[in-house]
Amino acid sequence: MLILLLGLAACGGNAPQHTVEDSKDTAVIVNTARIAYDDSNEEKRYHAELQYARSFKFTPPTNGIATQVMIHPGQKVSEGQPLIAYPVQNYQLQVEQQQALYRDMLSKLEKQKTLLAKGFVARQTVEDLELEVKNKAKEIRILEEEYIVKAPFPGIITDVSVRQGDYVVAGTPLFVLSETDKLVAEFFASAEETFRIKVGDEVMLDMGSLPELPGKVTQKGILMDDARKAYRIRAEFDNRQAIAAGGITANIRMKLKGNGRSIRIPLTAIASVGGQDIIYQCVHGKAVATPVRIVRIVGRQAVIEGEIKPGDEYVTLGVEKISDQSAVKSMESDL
């Protein structure tokens, strides 16, 4: 009996020491980092459609025939230069009739001036006829130019959709004149992004194999687009090299400035328990589950909010191996 009691006492004395050793062995090794404020700056990329800043698309108001097409794509034109003529049927007959009337009036005026010199007619009669001749000349000039389209500004012909001799239908575009020295890009941003975008912010136009162009934001929409649930943003770029980019699609890169008070952590640090996003803080060798709210995802990181503050240590790698109050052994992480 004495031997048996001594044996039981020996077993009982070794049990606590074995438990402590097991506790050390079960501590999970995890990577950790310290919570720190981030500047919140983000580089964003938007899909945009490019247009020339100023374009003139001509559509005739009446039907006619393209009697003269004096332009071709890529042609440089100056302000006031005739580009195309599209008179209606019987137009030439109308011009000739008016020109015949004008010649008759000129002949009559010369005769009246001769009679005035001899004193057979009053000066007022001659002056009235001179005014009529002047007005008729103006009518003919307007008639002759009525169907001649002239360039409203200097630029480059970027499209021509009519040939000489074609029948022209009212409302059908005939050509496009553009100022190619400036490009405009329009893209859409979310409400949160639009709030962070400012007029004057610098942007970069990425056109693939074409040279990149720097530019600036010039306009922000104030009404949300119902279909896209986003706001329209407009940026302009100097195009001194006259790159033919009107109508193409490209990417806009820009940096959205933050408030410098956000907290950004790697996505690997976030776990989901019972539908709640959490991170594990390291407190005295224990993993403490802390609820957080993901504000937005930035690449492989998340901007979060919650009961956390700069300096708090949290698990960055290994969250799948632990739970609340798990014993952990931390290692510094470079994430």
Coordinates of C-alpha atoms in Angstrom, one line a residue, residues 19-306:
T19 CA 0.8 21.0 -19.2
V20 CA 3.1 24.0 -19.2
E21 CA 5.4 22.3 -21.8
D22 CA 2.4 21.5 -24.0
S23 CA 1.2 25.1 -23.8
K24 CA 4.5 26.3 -25.2
D25 CA 4.5 23.7 -27.9
T26 CA 0.9 24.7 -29.1
A27 CA 1.7 28.4 -29.6
V28 CA 1.2 29.2 -33.3
I29 CA 4.0 31.0 -35.0
V30 CA 2.5 34.0 -37.0
N31 CA 3.8 37.0 -38.9
T32 CA 2.9 40.3 -37.3
A33 CA 3.1 44.1 -38.0
R34 CA 2.2 47.3 -36.3
I35 CA -0.8 49.4 -37.2
A36 CA 0.3 52.7 -38.8
Y37 CA -1.4 55.6 -40.6
D38 CA -1.1 55.6 -44.3
D39 CA -1.1 58.7 -46.6
S40 CA -4.1 57.0 -48.5
N41 CA -2.7 58.0 -51.9
E42 CA -3.9 55.6 -54.6
E43 CA -3.0 55.3 -58.3
K44 CA -6.1 54.7 -60.2
R45 CA -6.7 53.7 -63.9
Y46 CA -9.7 54.7 -65.8
H47 CA -11.0 53.7 -69.3
A48 CA -11.7 56.7 -71.4
E49 CA -12.7 57.7 -74.9
L50 CA -10.7 60.4 -76.7
Q51 CA -11.9 63.3 -78.8
Y52 CA -10.4 66.4 -80.2
A53 CA -11.1 69.4 -77.9
R54 CA -12.8 71.3 -80.8
S55 CA -14.6 69.7 -83.8
F56 CA -17.0 70.8 -86.4
K57 CA -19.2 68.2 -88.0
F58 CA -21.1 69.6 -91.0
T59 CA -24.5 68.3 -91.9
P60 CA -26.4 70.1 -94.7
P61 CA -29.8 71.6 -93.9
T62 CA -31.2 70.9 -97.4
N63 CA -30.7 68.2 -100.1
G64 CA -28.4 68.9 -103.0
I65 CA -25.5 67.7 -105.1
A66 CA -21.9 67.9 -104.1
T67 CA -20.6 69.8 -107.1
Q68 CA -17.2 70.5 -105.4
V69 CA -15.3 68.6 -102.7
M70 CA -12.2 70.5 -102.1
I71 CA -10.9 68.6 -99.0
H72 CA -9.5 65.2 -98.1
P73 CA -8.7 63.5 -94.7
G74 CA -5.6 64.8 -93.1
Q75 CA -5.7 68.1 -95.0
K76 CA -4.8 71.3 -93.1
V77 CA -7.2 74.2 -93.7
S78 CA -7.3 77.8 -92.7
E79 CA -10.3 79.8 -91.3
G80 CA -12.7 80.9 -94.1
Q81 CA -11.3 78.4 -96.7
P82 CA -14.0 76.9 -98.9
L83 CA -14.3 73.2 -98.2
I84 CA -17.4 71.9 -100.1
A85 CA -20.2 73.1 -102.3
Y86 CA -23.6 71.3 -102.5
P87 CA -26.1 73.4 -104.4
V88 CA -29.7 72.3 -104.8
Q89 CA -31.2 71.4 -108.2
N90 CA -31.8 74.4 -110.5
Y91 CA -29.4 76.4 -108.3
Q92 CA -27.2 77.4 -111.2
L93 CA -30.2 78.6 -113.2
Q94 CA -31.2 80.8 -110.2
V95 CA -27.7 82.3 -110.0
E96 CA -27.6 83.0 -113.8
Q97 CA -31.0 84.7 -113.7
Q98 CA -30.0 87.0 -110.8
Q99 CA -26.7 87.8 -112.6
A100 CA -28.6 88.7 -115.7
L101 CA -30.8 91.1 -113.7
Y102 CA -27.7 92.6 -112.1
R103 CA -26.2 93.3 -115.6
D104 CA -29.4 94.9 -116.7
M105 CA -29.4 97.1 -113.6
L106 CA -25.7 98.1 -114.2
S107 CA -26.5 99.1 -117.8
K108 CA -29.5 101.1 -116.7
L109 CA -27.4 102.9 -114.0
E110 CA -24.8 103.9 -116.6
K111 CA -27.6 105.4 -118.8
Q112 CA -29.0 107.3 -115.8
K113 CA -25.6 108.7 -115.0
T114 CA -25.3 110.0 -118.6
L115 CA -28.7 111.6 -118.4
L116 CA -27.8 113.1 -114.9
A117 CA -24.7 114.7 -116.5
K118 CA -27.0 116.4 -119.1
G119 CA -29.5 117.4 -116.5
F120 CA -32.4 115.3 -117.7
V121 CA -32.9 113.3 -114.4
A122 CA -32.6 114.1 -110.8
R123 CA -29.6 113.1 -108.7
Q124 CA -31.9 111.2 -106.2
T125 CA -33.1 108.9 -109.0
V126 CA -29.5 107.9 -109.8
E127 CA -28.6 107.4 -106.1
D128 CA -31.7 105.2 -105.6
L129 CA -30.6 103.1 -108.6
E130 CA -27.1 102.8 -107.2
L131 CA -28.5 101.5 -103.9
E132 CA -30.5 98.9 -105.8
V133 CA -27.5 97.7 -107.7
K134 CA -25.5 97.4 -104.5
N135 CA -28.2 95.4 -102.8
K136 CA -28.5 93.1 -105.9
A137 CA -24.8 92.4 -105.8
K138 CA -25.0 91.5 -102.2
E139 CA -28.0 89.1 -102.9
I140 CA -26.0 87.4 -105.6
R141 CA -22.9 87.0 -103.4
I142 CA -25.1 85.5 -100.6
L143 CA -26.8 83.2 -103.2
E144 CA -23.4 82.1 -104.6
E145 CA -22.1 81.3 -101.1
E146 CA -25.3 79.8 -99.7
Y147 CA -24.2 76.2 -100.5
I148 CA -20.5 76.7 -100.1
V149 CA -19.2 75.6 -96.7
K150 CA -16.2 77.4 -95.3
A151 CA -13.9 76.5 -92.4
P152 CA -15.1 78.2 -89.2
F153 CA -11.6 77.8 -87.7
P154 CA -8.2 76.5 -88.7
G155 CA -7.6 72.8 -88.2
I156 CA -7.3 69.4 -89.9
I157 CA -10.0 67.5 -91.9
T158 CA -10.4 64.3 -89.9
D159 CA -13.2 62.7 -91.9
V160 CA -14.8 63.1 -95.3
S161 CA -17.9 61.0 -96.2
V162 CA -18.9 62.5 -99.6
R163 CA -17.4 62.5 -103.1
Q164 CA -17.9 65.0 -105.9
G165 CA -21.1 64.3 -107.7
D166 CA -22.8 62.6 -104.8
Y167 CA -26.4 63.4 -104.0
V168 CA -26.4 65.1 -100.6
V169 CA -29.3 64.3 -98.1
A170 CA -30.2 66.8 -95.5
G171 CA -28.9 65.8 -92.0
T172 CA -26.2 63.5 -93.3
P173 CA -22.7 64.3 -92.1
L174 CA -20.4 65.3 -94.9
F175 CA -17.1 66.0 -93.1
V176 CA -15.4 66.7 -89.8
L177 CA -13.0 69.5 -89.1
S178 CA -10.9 69.3 -85.9
E179 CA -8.4 71.2 -83.9
T180 CA -5.9 68.4 -83.2
D181 CA -3.6 70.3 -80.9
K182 CA -5.6 69.4 -77.8
L183 CA -7.3 66.1 -76.8
V184 CA -10.2 65.6 -74.4
A185 CA -10.8 62.4 -72.4
E186 CA -14.0 61.5 -70.6
F187 CA -14.2 58.8 -68.0
F188 CA -16.4 57.9 -65.0
A189 CA -15.5 57.7 -61.3
S190 CA -17.4 56.5 -58.3
A191 CA -18.9 59.0 -55.8
E192 CA -16.0 58.4 -53.3
E193 CA -13.4 58.8 -56.0
T194 CA -15.0 61.9 -57.5
F195 CA -15.0 63.5 -54.0
R196 CA -11.2 63.0 -54.0
I197 CA -10.6 64.2 -57.5
K198 CA -10.0 68.0 -57.9
V199 CA -10.1 70.2 -61.0
G200 CA -6.5 70.8 -61.9
D201 CA -5.3 67.3 -60.7
E202 CA -2.5 65.9 -62.9
V203 CA -3.3 62.9 -65.1
M204 CA -1.4 60.8 -67.6
L205 CA -2.9 59.6 -70.9
D206 CA -1.8 56.0 -71.8
M207 CA -2.4 55.1 -75.4
G208 CA -0.6 51.8 -75.6
S209 CA 2.2 52.0 -78.2
L210 CA 1.7 55.8 -78.7
P211 CA 3.6 58.3 -76.6
E212 CA 2.1 59.1 -73.2
L213 CA 0.7 62.6 -72.7
P214 CA 0.4 64.5 -69.4
G215 CA -2.8 66.5 -68.8
K216 CA -5.1 67.9 -66.1
V217 CA -8.7 67.4 -64.9
T218 CA -10.8 70.3 -66.3
Q219 CA -14.4 69.3 -65.3
K220 CA -16.2 67.2 -62.7
G221 CA -19.8 66.2 -63.2
I222 CA -22.3 67.1 -60.5
L223 CA -25.0 64.6 -61.5
M224 CA -24.6 60.9 -61.3
D225 CA -25.0 58.9 -64.5
D226 CA -28.0 56.6 -63.9
A227 CA -26.6 53.8 -66.1
R228 CA -23.1 53.7 -64.7
K229 CA -23.9 54.9 -61.2
A230 CA -20.8 57.1 -61.5
Y231 CA -19.8 60.7 -62.3
R232 CA -18.4 62.0 -65.5
I233 CA -14.8 63.4 -65.4
R234 CA -13.2 65.4 -68.2
A235 CA -9.4 65.8 -68.7
E236 CA -7.5 67.7 -71.4
F237 CA -4.1 67.0 -72.9
D238 CA -1.8 69.1 -75.2
N239 CA -1.3 67.3 -78.4
R240 CA 1.5 69.3 -80.0
Q241 CA 2.6 66.4 -82.1
A242 CA -0.9 66.1 -83.6
I243 CA -1.3 62.4 -82.8
A244 CA -4.3 61.0 -84.6
A245 CA -6.2 59.9 -81.5
G246 CA -9.7 61.2 -82.0
G247 CA -12.3 58.5 -81.3
I248 CA -9.9 55.9 -79.9
T249 CA -10.1 54.5 -76.4
A250 CA -7.2 54.8 -73.9
N251 CA -6.3 54.6 -70.2
I252 CA -6.1 57.5 -67.8
R253 CA -3.8 57.2 -64.9
M254 CA -4.0 59.5 -61.9
K255 CA -3.1 59.6 -58.2
L256 CA -6.0 60.1 -55.8
K257 CA -4.8 62.0 -52.8
G258 CA -5.8 60.7 -49.3
N259 CA -6.3 62.4 -46.0
G260 CA -3.2 60.8 -44.4
R261 CA -5.2 59.3 -41.6
S262 CA -6.3 56.0 -43.0
I263 CA -5.2 52.5 -42.0
R264 CA -4.2 50.1 -44.7
I265 CA -3.4 46.4 -44.0
P266 CA -2.8 43.4 -46.2
L267 CA -5.8 41.3 -47.2
T268 CA -4.1 38.3 -45.7
A269 CA -4.6 39.8 -42.3
I270 CA -8.4 39.8 -42.5
A271 CA -10.5 36.8 -41.5
S272 CA -14.3 36.3 -41.6
V273 CA -16.0 34.8 -38.6
G274 CA -19.8 34.5 -38.5
G275 CA -20.1 37.0 -41.4
Q276 CA -18.0 39.6 -39.5
D277 CA -14.6 40.7 -40.8
I278 CA -12.0 40.6 -38.1
I279 CA -8.2 41.0 -37.6
Y280 CA -6.3 39.3 -34.8
Q281 CA -4.4 41.6 -32.5
C282 CA -1.5 40.2 -30.5
V283 CA -1.9 41.0 -26.8
H284 CA 0.4 39.3 -24.2
G285 CA 1.0 36.3 -26.5
K286 CA -2.7 35.8 -27.2
A287 CA -4.7 36.4 -30.5
V288 CA -7.6 38.8 -29.8
A289 CA -10.3 38.9 -32.5
T290 CA -11.1 42.5 -33.3
P291 CA -14.0 43.4 -35.6
V292 CA -13.1 45.8 -38.5
R293 CA -15.0 47.4 -41.4
I294 CA -13.4 47.3 -44.9
V295 CA -13.7 50.8 -46.4
R296 CA -12.3 49.8 -49.8
I297 CA -9.8 47.4 -51.4
V298 CA -6.6 48.8 -52.9
G299 CA -4.7 46.1 -54.9
R300 CA -3.8 43.5 -52.3
Q301 CA -4.5 45.7 -49.3
A302 CA -7.6 46.9 -47.6
V303 CA -8.4 50.3 -46.0
I304 CA -10.1 49.5 -42.7
E305 CA -11.8 51.1 -39.7
G306 CA -12.4 49.7 -36.2

